[in-house]
């Protein structure tokens, strides 16, 4: 029960600290619903006006049963609800669905008759007793009826369908206006707060009344408090308004779930959780998911500090991490690094500053929690990942992940940076942009322990990304560039003990690294010749990259022979450039040790690192030259 205790602690620490304009923590005994109609009443319960609102999320009072209502007789909410609950005259206007007005009126009347009654709730009760809700809304032009004064289920009139019909969800082609959800405003003299969903005194009054109705008492296994009000139903709508999956559920009284283990049908013998505890824990989880969760279909992963302070999202790439930390708020994020030679050091400094910004907000012993949720069926949800860490450990592991997986990334014209890719980008690099959602989710789950626990990357994931990066045929250029950077990052992370540098290492003499340099050199020479000839085609090195990775020695002979026409053109037009390239070629070939140059075994992903660094060295970003020129001008 550690997870629910941490969420409960989070609620207690963050309650009342919400900033204006941000998502608010849901009060106890409340639920969130999308409202369609807003009705204003006076303090005596007289109808004033009504308007349509476009499915605005609204906090409403709710009972334990109504918050998770399902079935053929769903229990009512006590104040705001659908028209089939609130309107006494719904059946009189041909309502297709069962009317639950008696249940609604009974609950609201019990509240208003108690010591916890509230003036706004009493005004609503007086109005609904009048039985004119549907009639008033028809007169206000909100609802639409036919010639027999029955509510329309299909729009048959001329012109476009009314706005309410576009909001309601159709069932077999029909839209029942009784499904429209109503929220109330009560205009009281001297009270500027007219909305019932914003009135904290009303929220407290309902919470006190709801708590007074609890009869089931027992030991709460989260707090250890005995004889406290226990929850019989736990909240749903955790990930979004339409989410019916629950984390805690025990309604299988007729199956094999409890047979031979427990004698009751409620599941409380297995685990009793206090009503207030489960309400606060679920509300905190809902609030955290809305604010800062990583989402992928039904998969949700949320990271938070129990103290309520900001923590970096482990699912961000390094650029997003820097920006969220506001560590480089004045830097031009679209500019590549200004000096090719120190990209590793510049990145480390940038990363340290970003992490230090978060460290300053949290004490080293503050708790940080990472929680993953997923659901296999619409009604059940499971915790697929859970870790509790001290903030010092969390920051250290996150920093290690970004440092080990750092490489030069090119995600497009406006998104070039040095750092680690996000798990989502890794999944797409390994399996393609159209990766199956289940495969994407499982890939993200496999990467979580690498980030949070510091585990080694899955080797098959690294190999799959390297294979796709070598097979550039069939990929758009931008996609291949992105895949290449991610493949280099993953290989660098997997073999981090080899201490690869993000700049050209002329003293690294391994066969794979040198062959990567040769491929980049061949591509550079042929590209220059193609440019001079005014042609537009791929180079031989690019076309044979995959074959080169499988059989480097024999394929290099083919590539080298194909360079002959290019060298002839360069010899006539740019002899100096060709001479420089030939000197570089001879230097690389002479660096091979023993028979490495004749070894035709398959290359590892290391050749991509050599290729990438050599290509970057040969194609130094223009901004470097501009920056150097500018710096020289300033210095002079």
CSV table of C-alpha atoms in Angstrom, one decimal, residues 157-377:
chain,number,residue,atom,x,y,z
A,157,UNK,CA,-35.7,20.8,-38.9
A,158,UNK,CA,-34.1,23.0,-41.5
A,159,UNK,CA,-30.7,24.4,-41.1
A,160,UNK,CA,-27.8,23.0,-39.1
A,161,UNK,CA,-28.5,20.9,-35.9
A,162,UNK,CA,-28.6,22.9,-32.7
A,163,UNK,CA,-25.4,23.1,-30.6
A,164,UNK,CA,-26.7,20.7,-27.9
A,165,UNK,CA,-27.2,18.0,-30.5
A,166,UNK,CA,-23.6,18.3,-31.5
A,167,UNK,CA,-22.4,18.0,-27.9
A,168,UNK,CA,-24.4,14.8,-27.0
A,169,UNK,CA,-23.1,11.4,-27.8
A,170,UNK,CA,-25.4,9.5,-30.2
A,171,UNK,CA,-26.8,6.1,-29.4
A,172,UNK,CA,-28.0,4.2,-32.5
A,173,UNK,CA,-28.2,7.5,-34.3
A,174,UNK,CA,-30.4,9.2,-31.6
A,175,UNK,CA,-29.4,11.8,-29.1
A,176,UNK,CA,-31.4,11.9,-25.9
A,177,UNK,CA,-31.5,15.4,-24.5
A,178,UNK,CA,-32.1,13.9,-21.1
A,179,UNK,CA,-28.3,13.1,-21.2
A,180,UNK,CA,-27.4,16.8,-21.0
A,181,UNK,CA,-25.6,17.5,-17.8
A,182,UNK,CA,-26.6,20.5,-15.7
A,183,UNK,CA,-24.6,22.7,-13.3
A,184,UNK,CA,-26.1,25.5,-11.2
A,185,UNK,CA,-25.4,29.1,-10.4
A,186,UNK,CA,-27.3,30.7,-7.4
A,187,UNK,CA,-27.4,34.4,-7.3
A,188,UNK,CA,-27.4,35.5,-3.6
A,189,UNK,CA,-27.3,39.1,-2.5
A,190,UNK,CA,-23.9,40.1,-1.2
A,191,UNK,CA,-22.3,36.8,-2.3
A,192,UNK,CA,-20.0,37.3,-5.3
A,193,UNK,CA,-19.5,33.5,-5.7
A,194,UNK,CA,-22.5,32.3,-7.6
A,195,UNK,CA,-21.1,29.1,-9.0
A,196,UNK,CA,-21.8,26.0,-6.9
A,197,UNK,CA,-18.6,24.3,-8.2
A,198,UNK,CA,-16.5,27.2,-6.9
A,199,UNK,CA,-18.1,27.7,-3.5
A,200,UNK,CA,-15.7,26.1,-1.0
A,201,UNK,CA,-18.3,26.5,1.8
A,202,UNK,CA,-20.7,24.3,-0.2
A,203,UNK,CA,-18.0,21.8,-0.9
A,204,UNK,CA,-17.2,21.5,2.8
A,205,UNK,CA,-20.8,21.2,3.7
A,206,UNK,CA,-21.3,18.4,1.3
A,207,UNK,CA,-18.2,16.6,2.5
A,208,UNK,CA,-19.3,16.8,6.1
A,209,UNK,CA,-22.7,15.5,5.3
A,210,UNK,CA,-21.3,12.7,3.1
A,211,UNK,CA,-18.9,11.7,5.9
A,212,UNK,CA,-21.8,11.6,8.4
A,213,UNK,CA,-23.6,9.0,6.4
A,214,UNK,CA,-20.7,6.4,6.5
A,215,UNK,CA,-21.6,3.4,8.6
A,216,UNK,CA,-18.9,0.9,7.6
A,217,UNK,CA,-16.0,1.3,10.1
A,218,UNK,CA,-12.8,-0.6,10.4
A,219,UNK,CA,-9.0,-0.5,10.2
A,220,UNK,CA,-7.4,1.6,7.5
A,221,UNK,CA,-4.4,-0.4,6.3
A,222,UNK,CA,-2.8,2.7,4.8
A,223,UNK,CA,-2.8,5.0,7.8
A,224,UNK,CA,-3.1,2.3,10.5
A,225,UNK,CA,-6.0,4.1,12.1
A,226,UNK,CA,-8.7,1.8,13.5
A,227,UNK,CA,-12.5,2.4,13.6
A,228,UNK,CA,-12.4,4.8,10.7
A,229,UNK,CA,-14.9,5.1,7.9
A,230,UNK,CA,-13.9,2.6,5.2
A,231,UNK,CA,-14.4,3.0,1.5
A,232,UNK,CA,-16.8,0.5,-0.2
A,233,UNK,CA,-16.2,1.8,-3.7
A,234,UNK,CA,-13.0,3.4,-5.0
A,235,UNK,CA,-13.0,6.2,-7.6
A,236,UNK,CA,-12.7,5.8,-11.4
A,237,UNK,CA,-12.1,8.5,-14.1
A,238,UNK,CA,-8.4,8.6,-13.0
A,239,UNK,CA,-6.7,9.2,-16.4
A,240,UNK,CA,-9.5,11.2,-18.1
A,241,UNK,CA,-13.2,12.0,-17.8
A,242,UNK,CA,-14.2,8.9,-19.7
A,243,UNK,CA,-11.9,6.5,-17.9
A,244,UNK,CA,-13.9,3.6,-16.3
A,245,UNK,CA,-10.9,1.6,-15.1
A,246,UNK,CA,-10.3,1.3,-11.3
A,247,UNK,CA,-7.1,0.6,-9.5
A,248,UNK,CA,-9.0,-1.0,-6.5
A,249,UNK,CA,-12.1,-3.0,-7.2
A,250,UNK,CA,-13.8,-6.0,-5.5
A,251,UNK,CA,-17.2,-6.7,-7.0
A,252,UNK,CA,-16.7,-10.3,-8.0
A,253,UNK,CA,-18.8,-11.9,-5.4
A,254,UNK,CA,-20.0,-14.8,-7.5
A,255,UNK,CA,-16.8,-15.9,-9.2
A,256,UNK,CA,-13.7,-17.6,-7.9
A,257,UNK,CA,-11.9,-14.5,-6.7
A,258,UNK,CA,-12.5,-14.9,-3.0
A,259,UNK,CA,-13.5,-18.5,-2.8
A,260,UNK,CA,-11.7,-20.3,0.0
A,261,UNK,CA,-9.9,-17.1,1.1
A,262,UNK,CA,-12.4,-14.7,2.5
A,263,UNK,CA,-15.9,-15.0,3.9
A,264,UNK,CA,-17.3,-11.6,2.9
A,265,UNK,CA,-18.3,-10.2,-0.5
A,266,UNK,CA,-16.8,-6.8,-0.2
A,267,UNK,CA,-13.1,-7.6,-0.2
A,268,UNK,CA,-12.6,-5.6,3.0
A,269,UNK,CA,-11.2,-8.7,4.7
A,270,UNK,CA,-8.4,-8.5,2.1
A,271,UNK,CA,-7.7,-4.8,2.5
A,272,UNK,CA,-9.6,-2.0,4.2
A,273,UNK,CA,-8.8,1.5,3.0
A,274,UNK,CA,-10.3,4.6,4.7
A,275,UNK,CA,-12.8,6.6,2.6
A,276,UNK,CA,-11.0,9.9,3.1
A,277,UNK,CA,-7.6,8.3,2.3
A,278,UNK,CA,-8.7,6.7,-1.0
A,279,UNK,CA,-10.5,9.9,-2.0
A,280,UNK,CA,-7.4,12.0,-1.4
A,281,UNK,CA,-5.0,9.5,-2.9
A,282,UNK,CA,-7.0,9.1,-6.1
A,283,UNK,CA,-7.6,12.9,-6.4
A,284,UNK,CA,-3.9,13.5,-6.0
A,285,UNK,CA,-3.2,10.9,-8.7
A,286,UNK,CA,-5.7,12.4,-11.1
A,287,UNK,CA,-4.2,15.9,-10.4
A,288,UNK,CA,-0.7,14.7,-11.1
A,289,UNK,CA,-1.6,12.9,-14.3
A,290,UNK,CA,-3.3,16.0,-15.6
A,291,UNK,CA,-0.3,18.2,-14.8
A,292,UNK,CA,2.8,16.2,-15.6
A,293,UNK,CA,2.2,12.6,-16.8
A,294,UNK,CA,3.6,10.9,-19.9
A,295,UNK,CA,0.7,9.5,-21.9
A,296,UNK,CA,0.7,6.9,-24.6
A,297,UNK,CA,-2.9,5.6,-25.2
A,298,UNK,CA,-3.9,3.9,-22.0
A,299,UNK,CA,-0.4,3.9,-20.6
A,300,UNK,CA,0.3,6.6,-18.2
A,301,UNK,CA,3.6,7.2,-16.3
A,302,UNK,CA,3.8,10.0,-13.8
A,303,UNK,CA,6.8,11.2,-11.8
A,304,UNK,CA,6.4,13.5,-8.8
A,305,UNK,CA,7.9,14.7,-5.6
A,306,UNK,CA,5.8,14.0,-2.5
A,307,UNK,CA,6.7,17.5,-1.2
A,308,UNK,CA,4.9,18.9,-4.3
A,309,UNK,CA,8.0,20.5,-5.8
A,310,UNK,CA,8.9,20.3,-9.5
A,311,UNK,CA,10.9,17.4,-10.8
A,312,UNK,CA,12.2,16.8,-14.3
A,313,UNK,CA,10.2,14.4,-16.5
A,314,UNK,CA,12.3,11.3,-17.2
A,315,UNK,CA,10.5,10.9,-20.5
A,316,UNK,CA,11.8,14.2,-21.9
A,317,UNK,CA,14.8,14.4,-24.2
A,318,UNK,CA,17.7,16.5,-23.1
A,319,UNK,CA,16.5,19.6,-24.9
A,320,UNK,CA,13.1,19.5,-23.2
A,321,UNK,CA,14.8,19.0,-19.9
A,322,UNK,CA,17.0,22.1,-20.4
A,323,UNK,CA,14.0,24.2,-21.4
A,324,UNK,CA,11.8,23.0,-18.6
A,325,UNK,CA,14.5,23.8,-16.1
A,326,UNK,CA,14.7,27.3,-17.5
A,327,UNK,CA,18.4,27.0,-17.2
A,328,UNK,CA,19.0,28.3,-20.6
A,329,UNK,CA,16.0,30.5,-21.1
A,330,UNK,CA,18.0,33.1,-22.9
A,331,UNK,CA,19.8,30.7,-25.1
A,332,UNK,CA,18.9,30.1,-28.8
A,333,UNK,CA,17.7,26.5,-28.7
A,334,UNK,CA,17.7,26.2,-32.5
A,335,UNK,CA,21.4,26.9,-32.8
A,336,UNK,CA,23.8,24.0,-33.0
A,337,UNK,CA,26.8,24.1,-30.6
A,338,UNK,CA,29.3,26.8,-31.5
A,339,UNK,CA,32.4,24.7,-31.3
A,340,UNK,CA,32.6,21.2,-32.6
A,341,UNK,CA,35.5,20.3,-30.4
A,342,UNK,CA,33.9,20.7,-27.0
A,343,UNK,CA,30.3,19.5,-27.5
A,344,UNK,CA,30.7,16.9,-24.8
A,345,UNK,CA,32.0,19.4,-22.2
A,346,UNK,CA,29.4,22.0,-23.2
A,347,UNK,CA,26.6,19.4,-22.9
A,348,UNK,CA,27.8,18.3,-19.5
A,349,UNK,CA,27.9,21.8,-18.1
A,350,UNK,CA,24.4,22.4,-19.5
A,351,UNK,CA,23.1,19.2,-18.0
A,352,UNK,CA,24.7,19.9,-14.6
A,353,UNK,CA,23.1,23.4,-14.5
A,354,UNK,CA,19.7,22.0,-15.4
A,355,UNK,CA,19.8,19.3,-12.7
A,356,UNK,CA,21.3,21.7,-10.2
A,357,UNK,CA,18.2,23.9,-10.7
A,358,UNK,CA,16.0,21.1,-9.7
A,359,UNK,CA,18.2,20.0,-6.8
A,360,UNK,CA,18.0,23.4,-5.3
A,361,UNK,CA,14.2,23.0,-4.9
A,362,UNK,CA,14.3,19.6,-3.1
A,363,UNK,CA,16.2,18.4,-0.1
A,364,UNK,CA,18.4,15.3,-0.8
A,365,UNK,CA,16.1,13.1,1.4
A,366,UNK,CA,12.8,14.2,-0.2
A,367,UNK,CA,10.9,11.3,-1.8
A,368,UNK,CA,10.4,11.1,-5.5
A,369,UNK,CA,8.0,8.5,-6.9
A,370,UNK,CA,7.7,7.1,-10.4
A,371,UNK,CA,4.4,5.3,-11.1
A,372,UNK,CA,3.3,3.6,-14.3
A,373,UNK,CA,-0.4,2.7,-15.0
A,374,UNK,CA,-1.9,0.6,-17.7
A,375,UNK,CA,-5.2,-1.2,-18.3
A,376,UNK,CA,-5.9,-4.4,-20.3
A,377,UNK,CA,-9.7,-4.0,-20.0
